[in-house]
PDB file of C-alpha atoms and ligand atoms in Angstrom:
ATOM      1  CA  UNK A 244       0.329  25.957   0.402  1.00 96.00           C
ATOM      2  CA  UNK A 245      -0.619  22.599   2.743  1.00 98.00           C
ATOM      3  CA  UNK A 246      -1.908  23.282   5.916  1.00 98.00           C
ATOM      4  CA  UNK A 247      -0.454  20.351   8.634  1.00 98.00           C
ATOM      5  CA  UNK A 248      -1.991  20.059  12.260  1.00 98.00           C
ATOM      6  CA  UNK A 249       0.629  19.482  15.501  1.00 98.00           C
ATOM      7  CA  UNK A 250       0.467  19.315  19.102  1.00 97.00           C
ATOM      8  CA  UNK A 251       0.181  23.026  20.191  1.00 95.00           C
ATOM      9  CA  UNK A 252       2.473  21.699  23.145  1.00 92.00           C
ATOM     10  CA  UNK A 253       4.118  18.229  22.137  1.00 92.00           C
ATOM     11  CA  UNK A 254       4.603  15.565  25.128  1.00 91.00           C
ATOM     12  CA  UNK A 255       8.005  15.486  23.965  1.00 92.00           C
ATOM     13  CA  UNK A 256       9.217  18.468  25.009  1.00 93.00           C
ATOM     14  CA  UNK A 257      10.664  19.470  21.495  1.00 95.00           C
ATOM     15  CA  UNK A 258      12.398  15.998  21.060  1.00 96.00           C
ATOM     16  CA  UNK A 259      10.894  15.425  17.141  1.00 97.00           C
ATOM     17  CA  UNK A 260       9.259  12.059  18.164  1.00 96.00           C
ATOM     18  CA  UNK A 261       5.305  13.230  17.368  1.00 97.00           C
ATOM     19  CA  UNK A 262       4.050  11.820  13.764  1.00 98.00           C
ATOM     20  CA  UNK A 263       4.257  15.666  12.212  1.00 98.00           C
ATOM     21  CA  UNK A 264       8.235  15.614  12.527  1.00 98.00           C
ATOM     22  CA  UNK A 265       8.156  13.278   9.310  1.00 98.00           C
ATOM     23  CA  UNK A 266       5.685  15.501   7.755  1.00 98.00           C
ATOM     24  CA  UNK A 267       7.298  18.262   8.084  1.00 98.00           C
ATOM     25  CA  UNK A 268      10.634  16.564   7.039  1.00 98.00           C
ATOM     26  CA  UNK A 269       9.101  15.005   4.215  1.00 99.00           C
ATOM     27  CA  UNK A 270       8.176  18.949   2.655  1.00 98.00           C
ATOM     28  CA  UNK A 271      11.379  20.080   3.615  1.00 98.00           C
ATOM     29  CA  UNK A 272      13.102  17.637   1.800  1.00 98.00           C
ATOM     30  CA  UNK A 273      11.059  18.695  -1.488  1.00 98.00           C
ATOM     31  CA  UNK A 274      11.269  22.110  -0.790  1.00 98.00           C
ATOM     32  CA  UNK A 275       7.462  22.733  -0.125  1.00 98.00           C
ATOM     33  CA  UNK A 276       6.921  25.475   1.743  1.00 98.00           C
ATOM     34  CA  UNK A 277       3.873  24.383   4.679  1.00 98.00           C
ATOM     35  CA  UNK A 278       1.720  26.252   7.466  1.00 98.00           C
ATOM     36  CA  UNK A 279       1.232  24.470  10.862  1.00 98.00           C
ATOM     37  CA  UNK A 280      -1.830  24.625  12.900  1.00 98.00           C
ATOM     38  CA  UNK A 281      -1.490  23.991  15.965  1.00 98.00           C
ATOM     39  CA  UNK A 282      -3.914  22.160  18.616  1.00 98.00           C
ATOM     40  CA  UNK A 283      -4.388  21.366  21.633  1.00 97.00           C
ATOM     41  CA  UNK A 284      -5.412  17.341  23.166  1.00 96.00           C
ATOM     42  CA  UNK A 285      -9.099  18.568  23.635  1.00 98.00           C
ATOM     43  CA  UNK A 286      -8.810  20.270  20.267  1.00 98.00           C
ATOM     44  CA  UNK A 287      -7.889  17.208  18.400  1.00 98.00           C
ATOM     45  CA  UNK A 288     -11.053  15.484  19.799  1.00 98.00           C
ATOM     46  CA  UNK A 289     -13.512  18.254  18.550  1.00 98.00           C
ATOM     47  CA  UNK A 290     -15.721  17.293  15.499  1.00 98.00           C
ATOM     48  CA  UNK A 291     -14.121  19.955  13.197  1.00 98.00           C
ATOM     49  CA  UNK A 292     -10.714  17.952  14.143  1.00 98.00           C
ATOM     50  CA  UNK A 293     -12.832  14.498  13.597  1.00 98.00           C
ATOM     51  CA  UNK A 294     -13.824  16.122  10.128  1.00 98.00           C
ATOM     52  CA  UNK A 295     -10.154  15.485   8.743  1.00 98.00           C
ATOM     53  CA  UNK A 296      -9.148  13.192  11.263  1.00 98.00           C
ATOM     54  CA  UNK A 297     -11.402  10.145  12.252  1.00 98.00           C
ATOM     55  CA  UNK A 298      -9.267   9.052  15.360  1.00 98.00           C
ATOM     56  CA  UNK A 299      -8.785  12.810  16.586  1.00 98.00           C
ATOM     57  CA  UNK A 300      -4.914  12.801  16.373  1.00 98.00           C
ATOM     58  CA  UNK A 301      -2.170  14.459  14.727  1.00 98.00           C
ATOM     59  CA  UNK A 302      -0.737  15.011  11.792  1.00 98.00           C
ATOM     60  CA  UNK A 303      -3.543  15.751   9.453  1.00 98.00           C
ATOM     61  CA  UNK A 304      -2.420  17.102   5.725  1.00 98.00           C
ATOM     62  CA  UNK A 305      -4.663  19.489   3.774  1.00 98.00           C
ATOM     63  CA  UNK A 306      -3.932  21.132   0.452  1.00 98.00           C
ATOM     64  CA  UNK A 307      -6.858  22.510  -1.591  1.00 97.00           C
ATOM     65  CA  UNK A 308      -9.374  20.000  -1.771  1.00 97.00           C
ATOM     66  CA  UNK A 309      -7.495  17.197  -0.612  1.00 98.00           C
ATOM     67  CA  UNK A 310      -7.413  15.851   2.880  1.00 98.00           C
ATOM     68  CA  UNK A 311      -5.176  13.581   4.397  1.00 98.00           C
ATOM     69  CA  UNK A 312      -4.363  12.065   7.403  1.00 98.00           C
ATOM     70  CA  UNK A 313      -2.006   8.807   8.376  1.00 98.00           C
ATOM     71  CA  UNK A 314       1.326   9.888   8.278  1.00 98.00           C
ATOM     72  CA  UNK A 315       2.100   7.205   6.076  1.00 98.00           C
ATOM     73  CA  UNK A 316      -0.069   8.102   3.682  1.00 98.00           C
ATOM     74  CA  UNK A 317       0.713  12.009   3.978  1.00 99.00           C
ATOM     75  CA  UNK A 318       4.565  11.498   3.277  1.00 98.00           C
ATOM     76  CA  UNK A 319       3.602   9.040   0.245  1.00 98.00           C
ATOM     77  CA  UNK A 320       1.595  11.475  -0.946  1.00 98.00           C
ATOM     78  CA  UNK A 321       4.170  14.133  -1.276  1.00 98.00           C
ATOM     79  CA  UNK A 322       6.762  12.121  -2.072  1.00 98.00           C
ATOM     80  CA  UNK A 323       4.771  10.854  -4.978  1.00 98.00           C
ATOM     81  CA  UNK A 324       4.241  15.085  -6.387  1.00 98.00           C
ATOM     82  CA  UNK A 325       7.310  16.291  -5.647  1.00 98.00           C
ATOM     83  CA  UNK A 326      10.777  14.910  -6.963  1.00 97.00           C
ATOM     84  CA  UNK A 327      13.421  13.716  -4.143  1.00 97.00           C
ATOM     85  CA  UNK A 328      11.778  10.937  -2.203  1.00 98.00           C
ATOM     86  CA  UNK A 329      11.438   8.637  -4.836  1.00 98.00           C
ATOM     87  CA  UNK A 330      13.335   7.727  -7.449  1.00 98.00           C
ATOM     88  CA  UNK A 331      12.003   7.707 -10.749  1.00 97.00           C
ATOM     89  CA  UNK A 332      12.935   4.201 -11.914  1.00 98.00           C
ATOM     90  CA  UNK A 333       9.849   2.523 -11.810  1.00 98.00           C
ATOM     91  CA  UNK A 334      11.283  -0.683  -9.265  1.00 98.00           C
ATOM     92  CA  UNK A 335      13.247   1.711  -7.001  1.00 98.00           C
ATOM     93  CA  UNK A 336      10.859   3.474  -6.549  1.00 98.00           C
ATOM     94  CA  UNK A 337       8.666   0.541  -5.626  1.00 98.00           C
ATOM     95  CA  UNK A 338      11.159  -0.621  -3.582  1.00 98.00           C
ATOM     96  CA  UNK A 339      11.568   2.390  -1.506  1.00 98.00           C
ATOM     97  CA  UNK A 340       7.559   2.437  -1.140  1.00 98.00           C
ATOM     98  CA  UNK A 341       8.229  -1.019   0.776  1.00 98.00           C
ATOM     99  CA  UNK A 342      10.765   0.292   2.927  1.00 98.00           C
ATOM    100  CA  UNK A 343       8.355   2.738   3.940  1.00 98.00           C
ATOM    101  CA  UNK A 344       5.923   0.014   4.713  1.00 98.00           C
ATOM    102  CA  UNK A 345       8.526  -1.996   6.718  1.00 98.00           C
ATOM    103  CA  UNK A 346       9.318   1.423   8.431  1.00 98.00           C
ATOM    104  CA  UNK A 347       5.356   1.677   9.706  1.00 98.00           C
ATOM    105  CA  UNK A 348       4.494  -1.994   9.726  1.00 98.00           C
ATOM    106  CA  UNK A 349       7.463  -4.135  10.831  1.00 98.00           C
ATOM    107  CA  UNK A 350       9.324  -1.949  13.075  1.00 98.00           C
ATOM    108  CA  UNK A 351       7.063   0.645  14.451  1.00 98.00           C
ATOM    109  CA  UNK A 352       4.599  -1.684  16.101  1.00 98.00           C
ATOM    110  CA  UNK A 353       7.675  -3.754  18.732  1.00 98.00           C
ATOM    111  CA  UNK A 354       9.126  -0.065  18.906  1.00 98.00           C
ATOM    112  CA  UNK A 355       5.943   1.878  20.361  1.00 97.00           C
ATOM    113  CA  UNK A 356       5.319  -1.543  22.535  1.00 97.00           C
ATOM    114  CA  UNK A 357       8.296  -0.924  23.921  1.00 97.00           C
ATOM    115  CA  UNK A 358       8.357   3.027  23.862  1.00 96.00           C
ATOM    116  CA  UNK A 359       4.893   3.088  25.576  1.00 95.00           C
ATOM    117  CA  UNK A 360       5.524   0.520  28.333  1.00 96.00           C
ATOM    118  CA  UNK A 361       8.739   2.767  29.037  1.00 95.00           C
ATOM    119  CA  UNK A 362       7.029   5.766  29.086  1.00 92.00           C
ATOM    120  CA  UNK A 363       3.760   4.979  30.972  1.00 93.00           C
ATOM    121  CA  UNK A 364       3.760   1.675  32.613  1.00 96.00           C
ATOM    122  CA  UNK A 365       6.950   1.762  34.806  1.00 94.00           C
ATOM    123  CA  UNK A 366       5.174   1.456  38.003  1.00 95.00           C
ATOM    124  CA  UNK A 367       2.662  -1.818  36.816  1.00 96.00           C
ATOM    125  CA  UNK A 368       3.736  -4.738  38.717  1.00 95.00           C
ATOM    126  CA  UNK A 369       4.677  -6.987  35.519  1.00 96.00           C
ATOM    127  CA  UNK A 370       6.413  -3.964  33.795  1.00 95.00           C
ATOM    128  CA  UNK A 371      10.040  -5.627  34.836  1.00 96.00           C
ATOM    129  CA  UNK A 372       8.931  -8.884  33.680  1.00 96.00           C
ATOM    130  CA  UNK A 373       7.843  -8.126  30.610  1.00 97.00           C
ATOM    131  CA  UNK A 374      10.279  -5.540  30.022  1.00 97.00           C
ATOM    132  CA  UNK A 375      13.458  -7.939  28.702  1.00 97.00           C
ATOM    133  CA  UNK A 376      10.536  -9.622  26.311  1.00 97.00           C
ATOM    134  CA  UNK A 377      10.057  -5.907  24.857  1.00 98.00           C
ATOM    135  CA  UNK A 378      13.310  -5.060  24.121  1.00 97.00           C
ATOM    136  CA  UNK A 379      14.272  -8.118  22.702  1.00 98.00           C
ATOM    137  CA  UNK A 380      11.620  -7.970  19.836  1.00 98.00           C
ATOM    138  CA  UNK A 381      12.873  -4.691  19.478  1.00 98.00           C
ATOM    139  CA  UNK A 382      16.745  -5.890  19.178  1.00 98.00           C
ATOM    140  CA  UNK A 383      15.499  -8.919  16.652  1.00 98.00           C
ATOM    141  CA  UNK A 384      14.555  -6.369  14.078  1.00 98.00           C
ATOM    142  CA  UNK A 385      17.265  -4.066  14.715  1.00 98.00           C
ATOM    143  CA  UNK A 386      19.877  -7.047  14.433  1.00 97.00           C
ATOM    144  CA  UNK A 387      18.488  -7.803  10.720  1.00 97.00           C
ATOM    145  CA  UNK A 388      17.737  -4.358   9.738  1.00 97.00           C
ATOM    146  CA  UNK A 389      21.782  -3.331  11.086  1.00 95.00           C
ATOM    147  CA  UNK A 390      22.828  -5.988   8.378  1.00 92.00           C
ATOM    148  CA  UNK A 391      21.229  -3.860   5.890  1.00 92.00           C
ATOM    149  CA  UNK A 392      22.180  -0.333   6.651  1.00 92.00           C
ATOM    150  CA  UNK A 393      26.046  -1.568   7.574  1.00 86.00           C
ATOM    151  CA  UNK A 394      26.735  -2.095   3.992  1.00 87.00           C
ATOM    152  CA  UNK A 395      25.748   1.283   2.185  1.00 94.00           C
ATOM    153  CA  UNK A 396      24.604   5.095   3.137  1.00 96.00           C
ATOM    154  CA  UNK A 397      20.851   4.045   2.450  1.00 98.00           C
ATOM    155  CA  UNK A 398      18.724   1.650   2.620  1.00 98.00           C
ATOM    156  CA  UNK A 399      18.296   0.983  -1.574  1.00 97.00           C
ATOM    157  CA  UNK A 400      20.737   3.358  -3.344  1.00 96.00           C
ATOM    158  CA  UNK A 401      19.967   6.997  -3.106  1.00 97.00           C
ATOM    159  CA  UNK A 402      17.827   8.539   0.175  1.00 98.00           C
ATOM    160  CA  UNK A 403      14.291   7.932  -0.252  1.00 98.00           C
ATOM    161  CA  UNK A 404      10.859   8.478   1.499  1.00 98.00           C
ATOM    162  CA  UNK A 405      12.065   5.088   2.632  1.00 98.00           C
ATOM    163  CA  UNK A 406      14.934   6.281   4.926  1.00 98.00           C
ATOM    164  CA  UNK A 407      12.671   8.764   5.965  1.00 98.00           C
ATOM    165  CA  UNK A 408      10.100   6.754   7.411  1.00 98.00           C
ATOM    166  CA  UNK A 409      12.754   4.574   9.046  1.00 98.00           C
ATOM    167  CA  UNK A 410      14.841   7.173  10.561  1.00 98.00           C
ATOM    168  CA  UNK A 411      11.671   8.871  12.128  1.00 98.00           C
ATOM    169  CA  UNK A 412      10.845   5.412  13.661  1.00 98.00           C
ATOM    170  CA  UNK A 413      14.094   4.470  14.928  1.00 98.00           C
ATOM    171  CA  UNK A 414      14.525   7.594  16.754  1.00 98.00           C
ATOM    172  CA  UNK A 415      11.456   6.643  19.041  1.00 97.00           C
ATOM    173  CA  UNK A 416      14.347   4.499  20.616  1.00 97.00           C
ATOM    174  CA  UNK A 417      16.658   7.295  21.673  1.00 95.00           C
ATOM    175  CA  UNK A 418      16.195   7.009  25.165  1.00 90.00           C
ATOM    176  CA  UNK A 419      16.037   3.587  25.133  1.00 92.00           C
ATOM    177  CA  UNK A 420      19.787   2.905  25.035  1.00 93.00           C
ATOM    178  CA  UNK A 421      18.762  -0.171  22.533  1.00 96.00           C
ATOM    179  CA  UNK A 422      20.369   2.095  19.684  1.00 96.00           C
ATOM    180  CA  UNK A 423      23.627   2.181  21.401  1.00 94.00           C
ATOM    181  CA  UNK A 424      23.635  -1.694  20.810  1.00 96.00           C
ATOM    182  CA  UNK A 425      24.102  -1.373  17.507  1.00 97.00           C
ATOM    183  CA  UNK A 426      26.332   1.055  16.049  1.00 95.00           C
ATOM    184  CA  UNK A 427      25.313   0.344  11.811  1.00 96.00           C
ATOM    185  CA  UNK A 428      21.869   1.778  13.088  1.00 97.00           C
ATOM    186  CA  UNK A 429      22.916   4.661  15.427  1.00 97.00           C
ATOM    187  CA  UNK A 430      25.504   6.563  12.325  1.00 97.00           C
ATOM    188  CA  UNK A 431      22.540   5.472   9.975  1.00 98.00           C
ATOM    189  CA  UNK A 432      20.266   7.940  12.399  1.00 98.00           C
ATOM    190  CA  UNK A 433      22.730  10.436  12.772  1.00 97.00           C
ATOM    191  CA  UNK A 434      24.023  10.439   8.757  1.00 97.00           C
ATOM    192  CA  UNK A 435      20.143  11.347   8.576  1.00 98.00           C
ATOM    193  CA  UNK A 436      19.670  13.890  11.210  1.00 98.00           C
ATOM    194  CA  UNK A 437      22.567  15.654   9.528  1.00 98.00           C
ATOM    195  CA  UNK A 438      20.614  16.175   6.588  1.00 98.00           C
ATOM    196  CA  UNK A 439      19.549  19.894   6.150  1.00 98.00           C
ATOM    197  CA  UNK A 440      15.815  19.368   5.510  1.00 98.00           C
ATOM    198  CA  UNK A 441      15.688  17.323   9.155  1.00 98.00           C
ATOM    199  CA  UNK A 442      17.558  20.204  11.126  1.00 98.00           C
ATOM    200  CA  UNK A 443      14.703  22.674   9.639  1.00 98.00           C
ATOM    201  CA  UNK A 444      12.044  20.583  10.236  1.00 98.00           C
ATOM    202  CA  UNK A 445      13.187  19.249  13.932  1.00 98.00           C
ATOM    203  CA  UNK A 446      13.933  23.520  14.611  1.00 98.00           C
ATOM    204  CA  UNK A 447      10.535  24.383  13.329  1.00 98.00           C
ATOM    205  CA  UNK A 448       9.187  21.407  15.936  1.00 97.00           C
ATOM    206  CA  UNK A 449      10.983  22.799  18.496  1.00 97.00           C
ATOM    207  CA  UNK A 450      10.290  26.474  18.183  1.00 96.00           C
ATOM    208  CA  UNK A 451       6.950  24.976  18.890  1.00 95.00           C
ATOM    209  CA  UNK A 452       7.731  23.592  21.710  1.00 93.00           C
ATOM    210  CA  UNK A 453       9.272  26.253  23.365  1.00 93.00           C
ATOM    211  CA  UNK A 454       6.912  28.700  22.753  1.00 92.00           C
ATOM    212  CA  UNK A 455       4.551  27.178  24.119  1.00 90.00           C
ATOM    213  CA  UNK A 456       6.790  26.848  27.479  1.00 88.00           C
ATOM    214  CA  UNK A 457       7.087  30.502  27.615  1.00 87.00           C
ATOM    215  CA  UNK A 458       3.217  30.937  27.269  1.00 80.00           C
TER     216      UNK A 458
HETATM  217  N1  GTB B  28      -0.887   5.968  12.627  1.00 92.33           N
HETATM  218  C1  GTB B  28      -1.031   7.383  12.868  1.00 92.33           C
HETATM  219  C2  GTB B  28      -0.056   8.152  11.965  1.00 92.33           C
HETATM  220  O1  GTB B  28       0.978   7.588  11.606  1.00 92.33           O
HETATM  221  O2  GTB B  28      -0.354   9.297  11.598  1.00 92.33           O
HETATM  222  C3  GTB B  28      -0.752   7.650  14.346  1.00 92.33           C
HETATM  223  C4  GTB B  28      -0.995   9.103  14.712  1.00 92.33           C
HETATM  224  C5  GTB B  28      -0.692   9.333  16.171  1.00 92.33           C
HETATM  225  O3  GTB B  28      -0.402   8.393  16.955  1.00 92.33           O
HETATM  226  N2  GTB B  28      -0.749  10.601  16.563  1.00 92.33           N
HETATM  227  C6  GTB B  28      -0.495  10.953  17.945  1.00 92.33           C
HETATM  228  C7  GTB B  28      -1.699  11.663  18.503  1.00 92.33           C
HETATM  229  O4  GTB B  28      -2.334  12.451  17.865  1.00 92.33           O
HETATM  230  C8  GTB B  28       0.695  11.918  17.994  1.00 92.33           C
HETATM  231  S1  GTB B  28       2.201  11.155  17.450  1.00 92.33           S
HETATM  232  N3  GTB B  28      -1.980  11.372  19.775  1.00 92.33           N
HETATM  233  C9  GTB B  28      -3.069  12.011  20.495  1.00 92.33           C
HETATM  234  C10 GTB B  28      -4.236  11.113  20.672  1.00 92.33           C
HETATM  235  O5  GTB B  28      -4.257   9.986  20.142  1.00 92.33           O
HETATM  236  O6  GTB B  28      -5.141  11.541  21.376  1.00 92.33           O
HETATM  237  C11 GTB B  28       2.468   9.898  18.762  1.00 92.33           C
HETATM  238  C12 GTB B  28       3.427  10.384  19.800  1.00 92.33           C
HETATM  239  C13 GTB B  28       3.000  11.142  20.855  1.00 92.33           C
HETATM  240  C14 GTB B  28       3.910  11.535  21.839  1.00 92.33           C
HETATM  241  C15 GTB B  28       5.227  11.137  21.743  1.00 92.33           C
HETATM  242  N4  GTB B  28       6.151  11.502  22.762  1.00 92.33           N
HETATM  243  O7  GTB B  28       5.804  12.214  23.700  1.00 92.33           O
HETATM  244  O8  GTB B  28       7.349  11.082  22.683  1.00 92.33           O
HETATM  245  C16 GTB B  28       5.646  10.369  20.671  1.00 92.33           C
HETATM  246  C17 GTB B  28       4.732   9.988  19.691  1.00 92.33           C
END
């Protein structure tokens, strides 16, 4: 059974939004059954943590002899041993490895800009000037990508490792109120949150989380 690493008490509060959410939905989704350890900011920069992880963060992936870390590398990795994140035709399937890389490469970076000046640089003196820049490289991407999800379910045919990877980043932006903008993107989210392999992964997140509260 894999072993994945989490925050022993996510920042989030239980919102899904840390890196092991897409893990964890990625081995739901195959039906892989997964043990969590959890651990703490100072634990992450220990050298056993190093050992798997060389930036001391989360999620890490082990499973025998095999460690991973990168999330985008983790939830290739399982999609690629376990059926139902790829499909098997050889340029679908290469196709929804791309949308995975536009997921982590083409809108992830404007979205954490954005989500990380929001979060932690509200009281700089430039952070309402450079706000409207933020959120507008944010809304070019989401623009093109709503002309793509508008037209079908998914983003190529049949869900893939693809939607995955997108849905997990797009939901950085729920308190953003840039999803509200554009309403292709927002039922996109939701038609994947509605999924049952999400729900179990977001509760086992969350159960997490609030455990940790009553500690
Ligand atoms: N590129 C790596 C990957 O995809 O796996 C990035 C991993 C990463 O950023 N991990 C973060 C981490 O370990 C947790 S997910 N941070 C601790 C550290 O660097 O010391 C990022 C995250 C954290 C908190 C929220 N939040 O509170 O909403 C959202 C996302």
């Amino acid at each position: 059974m894999p072993t994945i690493t989490a925050f022993e008490s996510s920042p989030d509060r239980g919102k899904g939004q840390a890196r092991d959410m897409r893990v964890r939905w990625a081995l739901e989704e195959v039906g892989q059954p997964y043990d969590v350890r959890l651990l703490s900011f100072a634990a992450m920069k220990q050298p056993a943590h190093r050992a798997l992880h060389p930036f001391g963060q989360i999620p890490t992936y082990e499973d025998g002899d095999l460690t991973l870390f990168e999330s985008g590398a983790i939830v290739l990795h399982i999609a690629e041993r376990h059926d139902g994140l790829l499909p098997k035709d050889a340029n679908a399937r290469a196709r929804a490895i791309a949308w995975m890389f536009a997921a982590l490469s083409t809108m992830e970076p404007p979205i954490v800009e954005l989500t990380m000046a929001m979060l932690f640089e509200r009281d700089r003196s430039w952070y309402a000037e450079r706000l409207p820049s933020l959120q507008e490289r944010v809304r070019i991407r989401l623009g093109e990508l709503s002309r793509r999800v508008g037209k079908t379910d998914w983003l190529d045919g049949a869900f893939s490792a693809g939607d995955l990877m997108m849905v997990t980043v797009l939901r950085r932006l729920n308190t953003s109120g840039l999803l509200d903008e554009f309403r292709d993107i927002a039922a996109y989210v939701a038609r994947a949150e509605a999924r049952p392999a999400f729900r179990r992964a977001f509760e086992a997140q969350l159960a997490v989380f609030q455990a940790a509260s009553r500690s």
